[in-house]
Amino acid sequence: MNEQNLVLIAGGSEAMRNAFSKVFGTDRSIVMRWAHMRKREEKQLCLVEDKNLHTEIMDDDDTLQLSKDNTTFEIAIKLFLKKWKNQEQFIHYFSSEWLESKNGWYEGLEMYVSSTNNALEATNRVIKMKLH
């Protein structure tokens, strides 16, 4: 095993993330499993009063997740934050939780990881949504 390429692929467990960082250092990548991120974010849509916006926000989030690299993700995030700036509570949650604390949830991070199931989980979710 090459420790230089060591990456943690995990859910949102703070204990696991902290232990990994303590043992291997803070310069290692931590990839958040997409399904875990999305599920946690959906629960916070209550911060957006207009329920008609919920689906559009999550659709935009799905698009963000498919960013192919860091540059694309950074541009897409700026557009996302600008578009939803009037949803201040949700944007505050999103920024602190998914951009500052746990920012390893988009496909472009795959360059660090030989195999995750983020793309599979995203595709599976889309198929399930179409069936319902």
JSON list of C-alpha atoms in Angstrom, two decimals:
[
{"chain": "A", "resi": 1, "resn": "MET", "atom": "CA", "xyz": [0.00, 0.00, 0.00]},
{"chain": "A", "resi": 2, "resn": "ASN", "atom": "CA", "xyz": [1.27, 3.44, -0.93]},
{"chain": "A", "resi": 3, "resn": "GLU", "atom": "CA", "xyz": [0.38, 5.74, 1.97]},
{"chain": "A", "resi": 4, "resn": "GLN", "atom": "CA", "xyz": [0.83, 8.81, -0.24]},
{"chain": "A", "resi": 5, "resn": "ASN", "atom": "CA", "xyz": [-2.31, 7.79, -2.16]},
{"chain": "A", "resi": 6, "resn": "LEU", "atom": "CA", "xyz": [-4.35, 6.85, 0.90]},
{"chain": "A", "resi": 7, "resn": "VAL", "atom": "CA", "xyz": [-7.95, 8.08, 0.75]},
{"chain": "A", "resi": 8, "resn": "LEU", "atom": "CA", "xyz": [-10.86, 7.50, 3.11]},
{"chain": "A", "resi": 9, "resn": "ILE", "atom": "CA", "xyz": [-14.22, 6.78, 1.46]},
{"chain": "A", "resi": 10, "resn": "ALA", "atom": "CA", "xyz": [-16.88, 7.14, 4.11]},
{"chain": "A", "resi": 11, "resn": "GLY", "atom": "CA", "xyz": [-20.21, 8.45, 5.19]},
{"chain": "A", "resi": 12, "resn": "GLY", "atom": "CA", "xyz": [-20.53, 11.50, 7.38]},
{"chain": "A", "resi": 13, "resn": "SER", "atom": "CA", "xyz": [-19.24, 9.97, 10.60]},
{"chain": "A", "resi": 14, "resn": "GLU", "atom": "CA", "xyz": [-17.20, 12.66, 12.34]},
{"chain": "A", "resi": 15, "resn": "ALA", "atom": "CA", "xyz": [-15.53, 10.03, 14.55]},
{"chain": "A", "resi": 16, "resn": "MET", "atom": "CA", "xyz": [-14.28, 8.08, 11.51]},
{"chain": "A", "resi": 17, "resn": "ARG", "atom": "CA", "xyz": [-13.10, 11.24, 9.74]},
{"chain": "A", "resi": 18, "resn": "ASN", "atom": "CA", "xyz": [-11.32, 12.52, 12.85]},
{"chain": "A", "resi": 19, "resn": "ALA", "atom": "CA", "xyz": [-9.64, 9.17, 13.53]},
{"chain": "A", "resi": 20, "resn": "PHE", "atom": "CA", "xyz": [-8.44, 8.91, 9.93]},
{"chain": "A", "resi": 21, "resn": "SER", "atom": "CA", "xyz": [-7.00, 12.45, 10.06]},
{"chain": "A", "resi": 22, "resn": "LYS", "atom": "CA", "xyz": [-5.36, 11.85, 13.41]},
{"chain": "A", "resi": 23, "resn": "VAL", "atom": "CA", "xyz": [-3.66, 8.63, 12.26]},
{"chain": "A", "resi": 24, "resn": "PHE", "atom": "CA", "xyz": [-2.76, 9.57, 8.67]},
{"chain": "A", "resi": 25, "resn": "GLY", "atom": "CA", "xyz": [-2.66, 13.39, 8.81]},
{"chain": "A", "resi": 26, "resn": "THR", "atom": "CA", "xyz": [-4.89, 16.13, 7.54]},
{"chain": "A", "resi": 27, "resn": "ASP", "atom": "CA", "xyz": [-3.32, 16.25, 4.08]},
{"chain": "A", "resi": 28, "resn": "ARG", "atom": "CA", "xyz": [-5.14, 13.04, 3.02]},
{"chain": "A", "resi": 29, "resn": "SER", "atom": "CA", "xyz": [-8.34, 13.10, 0.95]},
{"chain": "A", "resi": 30, "resn": "ILE", "atom": "CA", "xyz": [-11.63, 12.15, 2.52]},
{"chain": "A", "resi": 31, "resn": "VAL", "atom": "CA", "xyz": [-14.36, 11.30, 0.02]},
{"chain": "A", "resi": 32, "resn": "MET", "atom": "CA", "xyz": [-17.96, 11.57, 1.19]},
{"chain": "A", "resi": 33, "resn": "ARG", "atom": "CA", "xyz": [-20.25, 8.92, -0.22]},
{"chain": "A", "resi": 34, "resn": "TRP", "atom": "CA", "xyz": [-22.77, 10.71, -2.45]},
{"chain": "A", "resi": 35, "resn": "ALA", "atom": "CA", "xyz": [-25.82, 8.81, -1.20]},
{"chain": "A", "resi": 36, "resn": "HIS", "atom": "CA", "xyz": [-25.04, 9.80, 2.38]},
{"chain": "A", "resi": 37, "resn": "MET", "atom": "CA", "xyz": [-24.53, 13.44, 1.47]},
{"chain": "A", "resi": 38, "resn": "ARG", "atom": "CA", "xyz": [-27.75, 13.62, -0.53]},
{"chain": "A", "resi": 39, "resn": "LYS", "atom": "CA", "xyz": [-29.84, 11.96, 2.15]},
{"chain": "A", "resi": 40, "resn": "ARG", "atom": "CA", "xyz": [-28.56, 14.35, 4.81]},
{"chain": "A", "resi": 41, "resn": "GLU", "atom": "CA", "xyz": [-29.10, 17.34, 2.57]},
{"chain": "A", "resi": 42, "resn": "GLU", "atom": "CA", "xyz": [-32.69, 16.36, 1.72]},
{"chain": "A", "resi": 43, "resn": "LYS", "atom": "CA", "xyz": [-33.51, 16.49, 5.42]},
{"chain": "A", "resi": 44, "resn": "GLN", "atom": "CA", "xyz": [-32.36, 20.12, 5.50]},
{"chain": "A", "resi": 45, "resn": "LEU", "atom": "CA", "xyz": [-34.69, 21.25, 2.73]},
{"chain": "A", "resi": 46, "resn": "CYS", "atom": "CA", "xyz": [-37.06, 22.28, 5.52]},
{"chain": "A", "resi": 47, "resn": "LEU", "atom": "CA", "xyz": [-34.88, 25.42, 5.63]},
{"chain": "A", "resi": 48, "resn": "VAL", "atom": "CA", "xyz": [-36.42, 26.38, 2.27]},
{"chain": "A", "resi": 49, "resn": "GLU", "atom": "CA", "xyz": [-39.99, 27.48, 2.94]},
{"chain": "A", "resi": 50, "resn": "ASP", "atom": "CA", "xyz": [-41.20, 27.24, -0.66]},
{"chain": "A", "resi": 51, "resn": "LYS", "atom": "CA", "xyz": [-41.58, 23.50, -1.19]},
{"chain": "A", "resi": 52, "resn": "ASN", "atom": "CA", "xyz": [-41.87, 24.08, -4.94]},
{"chain": "A", "resi": 53, "resn": "LEU", "atom": "CA", "xyz": [-38.13, 24.84, -4.93]},
{"chain": "A", "resi": 54, "resn": "HIS", "atom": "CA", "xyz": [-37.04, 21.61, -3.24]},
{"chain": "A", "resi": 55, "resn": "THR", "atom": "CA", "xyz": [-36.88, 19.49, -6.39]},
{"chain": "A", "resi": 56, "resn": "GLU", "atom": "CA", "xyz": [-35.04, 22.20, -8.32]},
{"chain": "A", "resi": 57, "resn": "ILE", "atom": "CA", "xyz": [-32.45, 22.59, -5.56]},
{"chain": "A", "resi": 58, "resn": "MET", "atom": "CA", "xyz": [-31.82, 18.86, -5.45]},
{"chain": "A", "resi": 59, "resn": "ASP", "atom": "CA", "xyz": [-31.63, 18.68, -9.26]},
{"chain": "A", "resi": 60, "resn": "ASP", "atom": "CA", "xyz": [-28.99, 21.42, -9.16]},
{"chain": "A", "resi": 61, "resn": "ASP", "atom": "CA", "xyz": [-27.21, 19.48, -6.45]},
{"chain": "A", "resi": 62, "resn": "ASP", "atom": "CA", "xyz": [-27.21, 16.37, -8.63]},
{"chain": "A", "resi": 63, "resn": "THR", "atom": "CA", "xyz": [-25.58, 18.43, -11.37]},
{"chain": "A", "resi": 64, "resn": "LEU", "atom": "CA", "xyz": [-22.93, 19.69, -8.95]},
{"chain": "A", "resi": 65, "resn": "GLN", "atom": "CA", "xyz": [-22.15, 16.13, -7.92]},
{"chain": "A", "resi": 66, "resn": "LEU", "atom": "CA", "xyz": [-21.35, 15.21, -11.51]},
{"chain": "A", "resi": 67, "resn": "SER", "atom": "CA", "xyz": [-18.61, 17.85, -11.80]},
{"chain": "A", "resi": 68, "resn": "LYS", "atom": "CA", "xyz": [-15.73, 16.18, -13.64]},
{"chain": "A", "resi": 69, "resn": "ASP", "atom": "CA", "xyz": [-12.91, 18.07, -11.95]},
{"chain": "A", "resi": 70, "resn": "ASN", "atom": "CA", "xyz": [-12.10, 20.71, -9.32]},
{"chain": "A", "resi": 71, "resn": "THR", "atom": "CA", "xyz": [-12.28, 23.61, -11.78]},
{"chain": "A", "resi": 72, "resn": "THR", "atom": "CA", "xyz": [-15.73, 22.63, -13.02]},
{"chain": "A", "resi": 73, "resn": "PHE", "atom": "CA", "xyz": [-16.92, 22.10, -9.45]},
{"chain": "A", "resi": 74, "resn": "GLU", "atom": "CA", "xyz": [-15.65, 25.52, -8.31]},
{"chain": "A", "resi": 75, "resn": "ILE", "atom": "CA", "xyz": [-17.43, 27.28, -11.18]},
{"chain": "A", "resi": 76, "resn": "ALA", "atom": "CA", "xyz": [-20.63, 25.29, -10.64]},
{"chain": "A", "resi": 77, "resn": "ILE", "atom": "CA", "xyz": [-20.59, 26.02, -6.90]},
{"chain": "A", "resi": 78, "resn": "LYS", "atom": "CA", "xyz": [-20.34, 29.77, -7.54]},
{"chain": "A", "resi": 79, "resn": "LEU", "atom": "CA", "xyz": [-23.34, 29.58, -9.85]},
{"chain": "A", "resi": 80, "resn": "PHE", "atom": "CA", "xyz": [-25.30, 27.42, -7.38]},
{"chain": "A", "resi": 81, "resn": "LEU", "atom": "CA", "xyz": [-24.62, 29.82, -4.50]},
{"chain": "A", "resi": 82, "resn": "LYS", "atom": "CA", "xyz": [-25.56, 32.81, -6.64]},
{"chain": "A", "resi": 83, "resn": "LYS", "atom": "CA", "xyz": [-28.78, 31.19, -7.86]},
{"chain": "A", "resi": 84, "resn": "TRP", "atom": "CA", "xyz": [-29.94, 30.21, -4.37]},
{"chain": "A", "resi": 85, "resn": "LYS", "atom": "CA", "xyz": [-28.58, 33.21, -2.42]},
{"chain": "A", "resi": 86, "resn": "ASN", "atom": "CA", "xyz": [-32.11, 34.21, -1.32]},
{"chain": "A", "resi": 87, "resn": "GLN", "atom": "CA", "xyz": [-32.42, 30.89, 0.52]},
{"chain": "A", "resi": 88, "resn": "GLU", "atom": "CA", "xyz": [-30.05, 32.15, 3.20]},
{"chain": "A", "resi": 89, "resn": "GLN", "atom": "CA", "xyz": [-30.63, 29.46, 5.86]},
{"chain": "A", "resi": 90, "resn": "PHE", "atom": "CA", "xyz": [-30.20, 26.61, 3.40]},
{"chain": "A", "resi": 91, "resn": "ILE", "atom": "CA", "xyz": [-27.12, 28.19, 1.76]},
{"chain": "A", "resi": 92, "resn": "HIS", "atom": "CA", "xyz": [-25.56, 28.73, 5.19]},
{"chain": "A", "resi": 93, "resn": "TYR", "atom": "CA", "xyz": [-26.15, 25.04, 6.02]},
{"chain": "A", "resi": 94, "resn": "PHE", "atom": "CA", "xyz": [-24.93, 23.88, 2.59]},
{"chain": "A", "resi": 95, "resn": "SER", "atom": "CA", "xyz": [-21.79, 26.02, 2.69]},
{"chain": "A", "resi": 96, "resn": "SER", "atom": "CA", "xyz": [-20.73, 25.11, 6.21]},
{"chain": "A", "resi": 97, "resn": "GLU", "atom": "CA", "xyz": [-21.57, 21.42, 5.92]},
{"chain": "A", "resi": 98, "resn": "TRP", "atom": "CA", "xyz": [-20.77, 20.54, 2.30]},
{"chain": "A", "resi": 99, "resn": "LEU", "atom": "CA", "xyz": [-18.20, 23.08, 1.19]},
{"chain": "A", "resi": 100, "resn": "GLU", "atom": "CA", "xyz": [-16.19, 23.74, 4.35]},
{"chain": "A", "resi": 101, "resn": "SER", "atom": "CA", "xyz": [-16.55, 20.64, 6.54]},
{"chain": "A", "resi": 102, "resn": "LYS", "atom": "CA", "xyz": [-17.24, 17.73, 4.17]},
{"chain": "A", "resi": 103, "resn": "ASN", "atom": "CA", "xyz": [-16.33, 18.84, 0.69]},
{"chain": "A", "resi": 104, "resn": "GLY", "atom": "CA", "xyz": [-15.32, 15.52, -0.90]},
{"chain": "A", "resi": 105, "resn": "TRP", "atom": "CA", "xyz": [-18.64, 14.46, -2.46]},
{"chain": "A", "resi": 106, "resn": "TYR", "atom": "CA", "xyz": [-18.42, 15.17, -6.18]},
{"chain": "A", "resi": 107, "resn": "GLU", "atom": "CA", "xyz": [-17.26, 12.96, -9.03]},
{"chain": "A", "resi": 108, "resn": "GLY", "atom": "CA", "xyz": [-14.20, 15.05, -9.90]},
{"chain": "A", "resi": 109, "resn": "LEU", "atom": "CA", "xyz": [-12.52, 13.69, -6.81]},
{"chain": "A", "resi": 110, "resn": "GLU", "atom": "CA", "xyz": [-12.41, 10.28, -8.48]},
{"chain": "A", "resi": 111, "resn": "MET", "atom": "CA", "xyz": [-8.96, 11.22, -9.77]},
{"chain": "A", "resi": 112, "resn": "TYR", "atom": "CA", "xyz": [-7.82, 10.54, -6.22]},
{"chain": "A", "resi": 113, "resn": "VAL", "atom": "CA", "xyz": [-9.66, 7.27, -5.91]},
{"chain": "A", "resi": 114, "resn": "SER", "atom": "CA", "xyz": [-9.46, 4.21, -8.10]},
{"chain": "A", "resi": 115, "resn": "SER", "atom": "CA", "xyz": [-13.01, 3.15, -7.38]},
{"chain": "A", "resi": 116, "resn": "THR", "atom": "CA", "xyz": [-16.02, 4.51, -5.53]},
{"chain": "A", "resi": 117, "resn": "ASN", "atom": "CA", "xyz": [-19.66, 3.87, -6.06]},
{"chain": "A", "resi": 118, "resn": "ASN", "atom": "CA", "xyz": [-20.73, 7.54, -6.18]},
{"chain": "A", "resi": 119, "resn": "ALA", "atom": "CA", "xyz": [-21.62, 7.36, -9.87]},
{"chain": "A", "resi": 120, "resn": "LEU", "atom": "CA", "xyz": [-23.46, 4.07, -9.39]},
{"chain": "A", "resi": 121, "resn": "GLU", "atom": "CA", "xyz": [-25.45, 5.44, -6.44]},
{"chain": "A", "resi": 122, "resn": "ALA", "atom": "CA", "xyz": [-26.33, 8.61, -8.35]},
{"chain": "A", "resi": 123, "resn": "THR", "atom": "CA", "xyz": [-27.50, 6.61, -11.37]},
{"chain": "A", "resi": 124, "resn": "ASN", "atom": "CA", "xyz": [-29.48, 4.26, -9.16]},
{"chain": "A", "resi": 125, "resn": "ARG", "atom": "CA", "xyz": [-31.24, 7.20, -7.50]},
{"chain": "A", "resi": 126, "resn": "VAL", "atom": "CA", "xyz": [-32.17, 8.72, -10.87]},
{"chain": "A", "resi": 127, "resn": "ILE", "atom": "CA", "xyz": [-33.63, 5.40, -12.03]},
{"chain": "A", "resi": 128, "resn": "LYS", "atom": "CA", "xyz": [-35.65, 5.06, -8.82]},
{"chain": "A", "resi": 129, "resn": "MET", "atom": "CA", "xyz": [-36.96, 8.62, -9.17]},
{"chain": "A", "resi": 130, "resn": "LYS", "atom": "CA", "xyz": [-38.13, 7.88, -12.74]},
{"chain": "A", "resi": 131, "resn": "LEU", "atom": "CA", "xyz": [-39.98, 4.76, -11.60]},
{"chain": "A", "resi": 132, "resn": "HIS", "atom": "CA", "xyz": [-41.95, 6.58, -8.91]}
]
